[in-house]
XYZ file of C-alpha atoms in Angstrom:
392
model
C 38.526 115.851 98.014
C 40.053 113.744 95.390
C 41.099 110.419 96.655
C 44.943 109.873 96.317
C 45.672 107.167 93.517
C 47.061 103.593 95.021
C 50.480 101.935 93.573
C 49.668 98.978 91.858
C 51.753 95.769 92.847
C 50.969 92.702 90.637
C 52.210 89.035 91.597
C 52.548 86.402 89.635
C 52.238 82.948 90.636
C 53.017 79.828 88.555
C 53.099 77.021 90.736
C 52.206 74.819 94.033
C 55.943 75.387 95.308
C 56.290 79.335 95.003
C 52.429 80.254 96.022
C 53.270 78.414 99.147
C 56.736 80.320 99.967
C 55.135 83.691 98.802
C 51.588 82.861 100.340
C 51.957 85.286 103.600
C 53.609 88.120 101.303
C 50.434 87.560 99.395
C 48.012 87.961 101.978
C 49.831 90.787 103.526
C 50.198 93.054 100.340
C 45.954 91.983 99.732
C 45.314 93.969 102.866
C 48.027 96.672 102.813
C 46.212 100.466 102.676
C 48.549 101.882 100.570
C 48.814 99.149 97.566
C 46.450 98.214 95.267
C 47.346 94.441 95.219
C 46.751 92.610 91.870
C 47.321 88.848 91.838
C 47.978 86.925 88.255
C 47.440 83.039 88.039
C 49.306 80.806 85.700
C 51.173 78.144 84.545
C 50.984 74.762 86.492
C 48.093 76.330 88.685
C 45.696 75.464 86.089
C 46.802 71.836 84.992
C 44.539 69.279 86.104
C 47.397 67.095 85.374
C 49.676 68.904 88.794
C 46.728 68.870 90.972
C 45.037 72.180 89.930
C 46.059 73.868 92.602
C 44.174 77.456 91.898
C 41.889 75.582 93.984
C 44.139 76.064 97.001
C 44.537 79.967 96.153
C 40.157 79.757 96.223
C 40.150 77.524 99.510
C 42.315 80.391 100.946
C 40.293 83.318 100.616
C 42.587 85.000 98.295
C 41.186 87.389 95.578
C 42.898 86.666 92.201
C 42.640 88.871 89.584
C 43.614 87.739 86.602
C 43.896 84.003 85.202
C 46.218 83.583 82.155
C 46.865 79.926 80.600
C 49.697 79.677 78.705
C 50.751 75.871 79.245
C 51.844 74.286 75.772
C 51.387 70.518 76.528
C 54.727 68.275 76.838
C 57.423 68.221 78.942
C 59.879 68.419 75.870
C 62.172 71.522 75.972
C 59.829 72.482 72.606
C 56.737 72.783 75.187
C 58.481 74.539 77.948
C 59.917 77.266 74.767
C 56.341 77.054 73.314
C 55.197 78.023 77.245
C 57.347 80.687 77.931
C 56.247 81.850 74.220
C 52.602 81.971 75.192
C 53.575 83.812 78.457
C 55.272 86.602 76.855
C 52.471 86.942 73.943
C 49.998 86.774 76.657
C 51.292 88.840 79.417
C 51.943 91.676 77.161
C 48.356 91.804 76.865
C 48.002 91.555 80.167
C 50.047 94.222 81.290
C 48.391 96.100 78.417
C 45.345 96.354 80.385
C 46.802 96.021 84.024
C 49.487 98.547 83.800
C 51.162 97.552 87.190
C 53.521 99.944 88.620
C 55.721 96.687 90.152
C 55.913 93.020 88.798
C 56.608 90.548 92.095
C 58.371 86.981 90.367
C 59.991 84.636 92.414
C 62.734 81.883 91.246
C 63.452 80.328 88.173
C 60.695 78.555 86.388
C 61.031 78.781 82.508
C 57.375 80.240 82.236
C 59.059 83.267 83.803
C 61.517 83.673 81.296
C 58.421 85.118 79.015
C 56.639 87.017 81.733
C 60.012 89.092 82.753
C 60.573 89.519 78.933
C 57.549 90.925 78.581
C 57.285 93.556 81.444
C 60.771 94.812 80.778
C 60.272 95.774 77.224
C 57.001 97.456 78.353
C 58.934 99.103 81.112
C 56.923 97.290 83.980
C 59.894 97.131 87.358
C 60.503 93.660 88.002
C 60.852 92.627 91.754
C 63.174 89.075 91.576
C 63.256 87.103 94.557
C 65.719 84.275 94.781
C 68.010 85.862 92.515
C 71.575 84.896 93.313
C 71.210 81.502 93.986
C 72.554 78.543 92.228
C 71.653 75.155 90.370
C 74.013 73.765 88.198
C 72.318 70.964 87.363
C 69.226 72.675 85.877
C 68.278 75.120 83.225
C 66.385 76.798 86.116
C 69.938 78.442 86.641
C 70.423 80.343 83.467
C 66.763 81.667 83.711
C 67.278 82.508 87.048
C 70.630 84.919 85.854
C 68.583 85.964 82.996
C 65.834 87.132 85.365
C 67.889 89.277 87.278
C 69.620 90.971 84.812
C 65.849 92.604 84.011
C 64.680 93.435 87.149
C 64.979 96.130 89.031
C 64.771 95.055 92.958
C 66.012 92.118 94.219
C 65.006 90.308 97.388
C 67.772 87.594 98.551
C 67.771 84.852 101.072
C 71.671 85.419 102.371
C 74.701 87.463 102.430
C 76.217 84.692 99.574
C 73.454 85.657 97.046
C 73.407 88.545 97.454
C 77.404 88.933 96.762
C 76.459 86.622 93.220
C 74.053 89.388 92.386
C 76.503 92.231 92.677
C 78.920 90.193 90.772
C 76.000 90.071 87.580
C 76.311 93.619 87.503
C 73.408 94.641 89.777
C 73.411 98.320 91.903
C 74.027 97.626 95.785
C 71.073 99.772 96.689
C 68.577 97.612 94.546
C 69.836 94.346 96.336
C 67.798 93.108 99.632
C 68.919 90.411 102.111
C 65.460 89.471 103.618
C 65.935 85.676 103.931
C 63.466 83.334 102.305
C 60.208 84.487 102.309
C 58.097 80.866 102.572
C 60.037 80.457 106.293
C 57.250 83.243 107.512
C 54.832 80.082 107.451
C 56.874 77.971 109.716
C 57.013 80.374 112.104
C 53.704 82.434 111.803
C 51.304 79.584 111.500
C 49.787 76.543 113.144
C 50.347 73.273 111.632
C 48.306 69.806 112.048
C 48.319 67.222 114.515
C 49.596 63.696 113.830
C 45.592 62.986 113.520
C 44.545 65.761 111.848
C 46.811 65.107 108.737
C 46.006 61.687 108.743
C 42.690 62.212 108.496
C 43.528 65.264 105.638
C 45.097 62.530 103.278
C 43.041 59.851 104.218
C 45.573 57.551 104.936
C 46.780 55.561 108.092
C 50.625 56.445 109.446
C 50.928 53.637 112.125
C 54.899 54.293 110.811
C 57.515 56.489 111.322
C 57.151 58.186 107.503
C 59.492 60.188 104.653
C 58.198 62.619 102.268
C 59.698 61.493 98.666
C 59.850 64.517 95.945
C 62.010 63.638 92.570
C 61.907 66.200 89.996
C 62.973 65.027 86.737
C 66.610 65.702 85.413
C 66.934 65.067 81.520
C 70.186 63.302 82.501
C 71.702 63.305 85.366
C 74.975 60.986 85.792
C 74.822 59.854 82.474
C 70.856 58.704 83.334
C 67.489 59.707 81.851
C 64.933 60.017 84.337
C 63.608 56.878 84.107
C 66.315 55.247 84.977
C 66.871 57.896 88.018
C 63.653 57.209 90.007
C 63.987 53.658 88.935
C 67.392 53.748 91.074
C 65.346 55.766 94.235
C 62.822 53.266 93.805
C 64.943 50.243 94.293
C 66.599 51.902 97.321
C 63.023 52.518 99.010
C 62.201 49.139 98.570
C 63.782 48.283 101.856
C 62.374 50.995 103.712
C 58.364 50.045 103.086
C 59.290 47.741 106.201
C 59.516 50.223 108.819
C 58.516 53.534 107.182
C 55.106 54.685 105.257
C 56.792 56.805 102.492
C 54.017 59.937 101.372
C 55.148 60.919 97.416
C 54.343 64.127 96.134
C 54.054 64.619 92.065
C 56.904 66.010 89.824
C 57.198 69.216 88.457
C 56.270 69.140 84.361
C 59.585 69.339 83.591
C 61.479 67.264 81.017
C 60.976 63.874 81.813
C 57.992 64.097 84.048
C 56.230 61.602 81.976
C 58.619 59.327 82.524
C 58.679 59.309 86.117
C 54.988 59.941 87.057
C 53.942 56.275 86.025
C 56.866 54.321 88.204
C 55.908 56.327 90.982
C 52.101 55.564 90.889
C 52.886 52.198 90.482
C 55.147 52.025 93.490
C 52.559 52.958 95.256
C 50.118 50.748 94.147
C 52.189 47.890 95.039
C 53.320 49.191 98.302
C 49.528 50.582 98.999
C 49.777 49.595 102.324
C 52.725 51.814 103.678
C 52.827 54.446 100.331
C 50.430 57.185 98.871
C 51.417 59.282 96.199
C 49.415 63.134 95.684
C 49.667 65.273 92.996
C 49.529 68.277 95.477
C 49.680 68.562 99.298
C 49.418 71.925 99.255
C 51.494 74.594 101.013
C 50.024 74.357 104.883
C 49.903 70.434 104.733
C 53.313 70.003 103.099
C 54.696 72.281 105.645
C 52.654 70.222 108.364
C 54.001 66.712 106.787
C 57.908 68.236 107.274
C 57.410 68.809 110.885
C 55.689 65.194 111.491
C 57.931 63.181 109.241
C 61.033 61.352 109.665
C 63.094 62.927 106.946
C 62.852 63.853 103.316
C 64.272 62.307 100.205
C 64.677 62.981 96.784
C 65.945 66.514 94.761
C 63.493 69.116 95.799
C 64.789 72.869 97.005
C 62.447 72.095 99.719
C 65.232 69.836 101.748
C 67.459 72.266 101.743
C 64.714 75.702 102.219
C 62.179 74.471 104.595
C 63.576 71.232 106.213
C 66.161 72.679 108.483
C 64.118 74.805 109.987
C 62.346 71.671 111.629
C 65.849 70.279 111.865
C 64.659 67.168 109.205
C 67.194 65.200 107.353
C 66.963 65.597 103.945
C 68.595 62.922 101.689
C 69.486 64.901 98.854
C 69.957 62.466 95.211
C 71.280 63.621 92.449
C 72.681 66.858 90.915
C 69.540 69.150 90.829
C 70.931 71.011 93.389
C 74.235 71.411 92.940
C 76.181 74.346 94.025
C 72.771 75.594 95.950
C 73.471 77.097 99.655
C 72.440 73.912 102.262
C 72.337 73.059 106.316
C 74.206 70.960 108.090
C 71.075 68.854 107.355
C 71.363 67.717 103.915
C 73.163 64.487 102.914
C 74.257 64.285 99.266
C 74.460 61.224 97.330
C 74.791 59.884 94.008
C 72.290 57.907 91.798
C 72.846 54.844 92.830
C 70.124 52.804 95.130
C 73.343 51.297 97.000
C 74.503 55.084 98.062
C 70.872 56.302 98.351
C 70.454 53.704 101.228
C 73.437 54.543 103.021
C 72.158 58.034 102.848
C 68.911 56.563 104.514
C 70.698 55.356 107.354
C 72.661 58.274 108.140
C 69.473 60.479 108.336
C 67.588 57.666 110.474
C 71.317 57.808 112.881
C 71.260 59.081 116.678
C 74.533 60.931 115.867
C 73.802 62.475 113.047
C 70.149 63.656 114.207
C 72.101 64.996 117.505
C 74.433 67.136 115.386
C 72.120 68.795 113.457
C 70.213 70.035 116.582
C 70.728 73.781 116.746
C 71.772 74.641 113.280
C 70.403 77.692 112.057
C 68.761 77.865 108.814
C 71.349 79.779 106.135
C 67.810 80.941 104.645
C 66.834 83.280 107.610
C 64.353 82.511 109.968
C 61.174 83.704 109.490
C 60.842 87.920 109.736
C 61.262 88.089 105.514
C 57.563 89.541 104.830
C 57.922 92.385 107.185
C 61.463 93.405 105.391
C 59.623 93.473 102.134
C 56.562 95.252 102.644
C 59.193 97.961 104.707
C 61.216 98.448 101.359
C 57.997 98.834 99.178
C 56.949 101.263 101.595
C 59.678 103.062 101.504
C 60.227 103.213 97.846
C 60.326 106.152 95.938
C 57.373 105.914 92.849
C 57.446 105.599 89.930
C 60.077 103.151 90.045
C 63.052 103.720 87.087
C 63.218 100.867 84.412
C 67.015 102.161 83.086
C 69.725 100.440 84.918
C 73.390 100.434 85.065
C 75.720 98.068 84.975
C 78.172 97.956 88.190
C 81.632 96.758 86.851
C 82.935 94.480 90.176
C 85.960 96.551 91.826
């Protein structure tokens, strides 16, 4: 008896950030009978220079298929259009040899500009998650637009993005609202002790400690990046008295290289109560949120992950602007004098009190069942033409 042929579901994965929020979907799909799972490995995975973190897809038992470098070195806006160059060139070839019947993406890094380009003029379905949502301050948001206009499904955190996708146009039986698929690890796994993760980063926390993460904005209030962190610097300063402070690297962004070296030298000279990593990875970063005091800086993170631990997040800057957030995020400017009045609110009795019992807007951890039920419900092959759905 012939043995009935498997649909193919490739997933790419770029970075630290989105292996971590798609890890459980990952291992899920691996061991689904009626997929044949494919997992691609690019971009930032393989720097040395952001932790090589394929190593944490090895340490977790997960089978990847296929590696593809396409990293143009630079964090000039002629690398990351040189990157998402080499993506497209190489993921054609890729997909060439692959021929995946669905393409899983997630978010808006420019490297996935290229890939998306790629499968949708070879006719490969896209499946988008985090379409919908928004970042003014970033060209992450016109990539992210751009992505969902050439894909096919889309999985969405909330009711709000999923309204912004209808309005790009998008049929209302292509559009999910699963929540955010990285909450599945808050609530499906076990996380380290206060000892245990001390002993994981080899470091001493005799303090009450914040988690810093400061992504670099090419100018942001009038500021290059420099002159940003040099700002969240000053305003940490202060807090090396009664808080250890654990840093975690940049993206490779613009203006990376203009951050990373302030940061490693802040904690050099604060070596006593600050440690800076390139990578935590995805189980101890999620660990360090439900152990710390409160985050700080502009990751998606603080306003993703944090609430569901009911963490503070002091939120700088304008990376995030116009992006859905808790009752636990406190915005503030680029100055060190409003960054520390930010730091006191999120250390405050009152304000810790009030954000007790808030719900997270990005779902609460059942996303990776939703998403395996629509791709098993799917009907195969999946159709690449799409129409436009004028609003009204």
């Amino acid at each position: 008896m012939a043995s009935v042929k498997k649909t193919k579901i490739g997933l790419v994965t770029t970075s630290r950030s989105e292996f971590g929020l798609l890890s459980m979907l990952i291992k899920t799909l691996a061991n689904h009978t009626m997929f044949n799972f494919e997992l691609y490995v690019t971009g930032n995975h393989l720097c040395v220079e952001q932790g090589l973190t394929i190593n944490e897809i090895i340490e977790n038992n997960i089978a990847i298929t296929a590696t593809v470098e396409i990293m143009h070195r630079g964090d000039s806006g002629f690398a990351k259009a040189k990157t998402s160059a080499n993506a497209m060139s190489k993921f054609c070839d890729l997909f060439i040899d692959k021929r995946p019947d669905l393409l899983i993406i997630m978010g808006d890094r420019y490297e996935l500009l290229g890939i998306a380009s790629a499968a949708a003029l070879m006719s490969v379905p896209i499946a988008h998650f985090s379409g919908g949502e928004i970042t003014q301050g970033v060209i992450d948001d016109t990539i992210r637009h751009a992505i969902t206009k050439m894909s096919q499904l889309h999985f969405v955190s909330n009711i709000e993005h999923y309204d912004r996708v209808l309005q790009l146009g998008e049929m209302q039986e292509t559009i999910f609202t699963v929540g955010e698929p990285g909450l599945d690890n808050i609530f499906n796994q076990p996380f380290m002790s206060i000892a245990e993760f001390q002993s994981s980063i080899n470091f001493t926390l005799d303090k009450p400690f914040c988690i810093l993460t400061f992504h670099p904005v090419p100018l942001d209030q009038g500021l290059k990046p420099e002159k940003q962190i040099k700002q969240v610097l000053i305003a940490l300063q202060s807090l090396v008295k009664s808080h250890s402070i654990i840093i975690t690297a940049p993206n490779s962004d613009e203006g990376a290289d203009e951050i990373l070296p302030l940061l490693t030298k802040f904690a050099e000279q604060y070596k006593d109560s600050v440690v800076f990593f390139k990578s935590l990875g995805f189980k101890r970063y999620l660990s360090a949120l439900k152990l710390c005091d409160f985050v700080i800086g502009n990751s998606s993170s603080g306003l993703i992950e944090a609430p569901s631990f009911n963490k503070p997040a002091v939120n700088i800057g304008s990376r995030q602007q116009g992006r859905l957030r808790g009752a636990n995020v406190i915005d503030t400017t680029i100055e060190s004098s409003n960054i520390e009045k930010a730091i006191g609110k999120a250390q405050s009795s009152v304000f810790r009190h009030y954000i007790k019992g808030f719900e997270n807007p990005y779902g609460s951890g059942n996303t990776v069942k939703q998403v395996v039920e629509v791709l098993e419900n799917l009907t195969w092959p999946i159709e690449c033409r799409k129409k436009f759905v004028d609003i009204g």
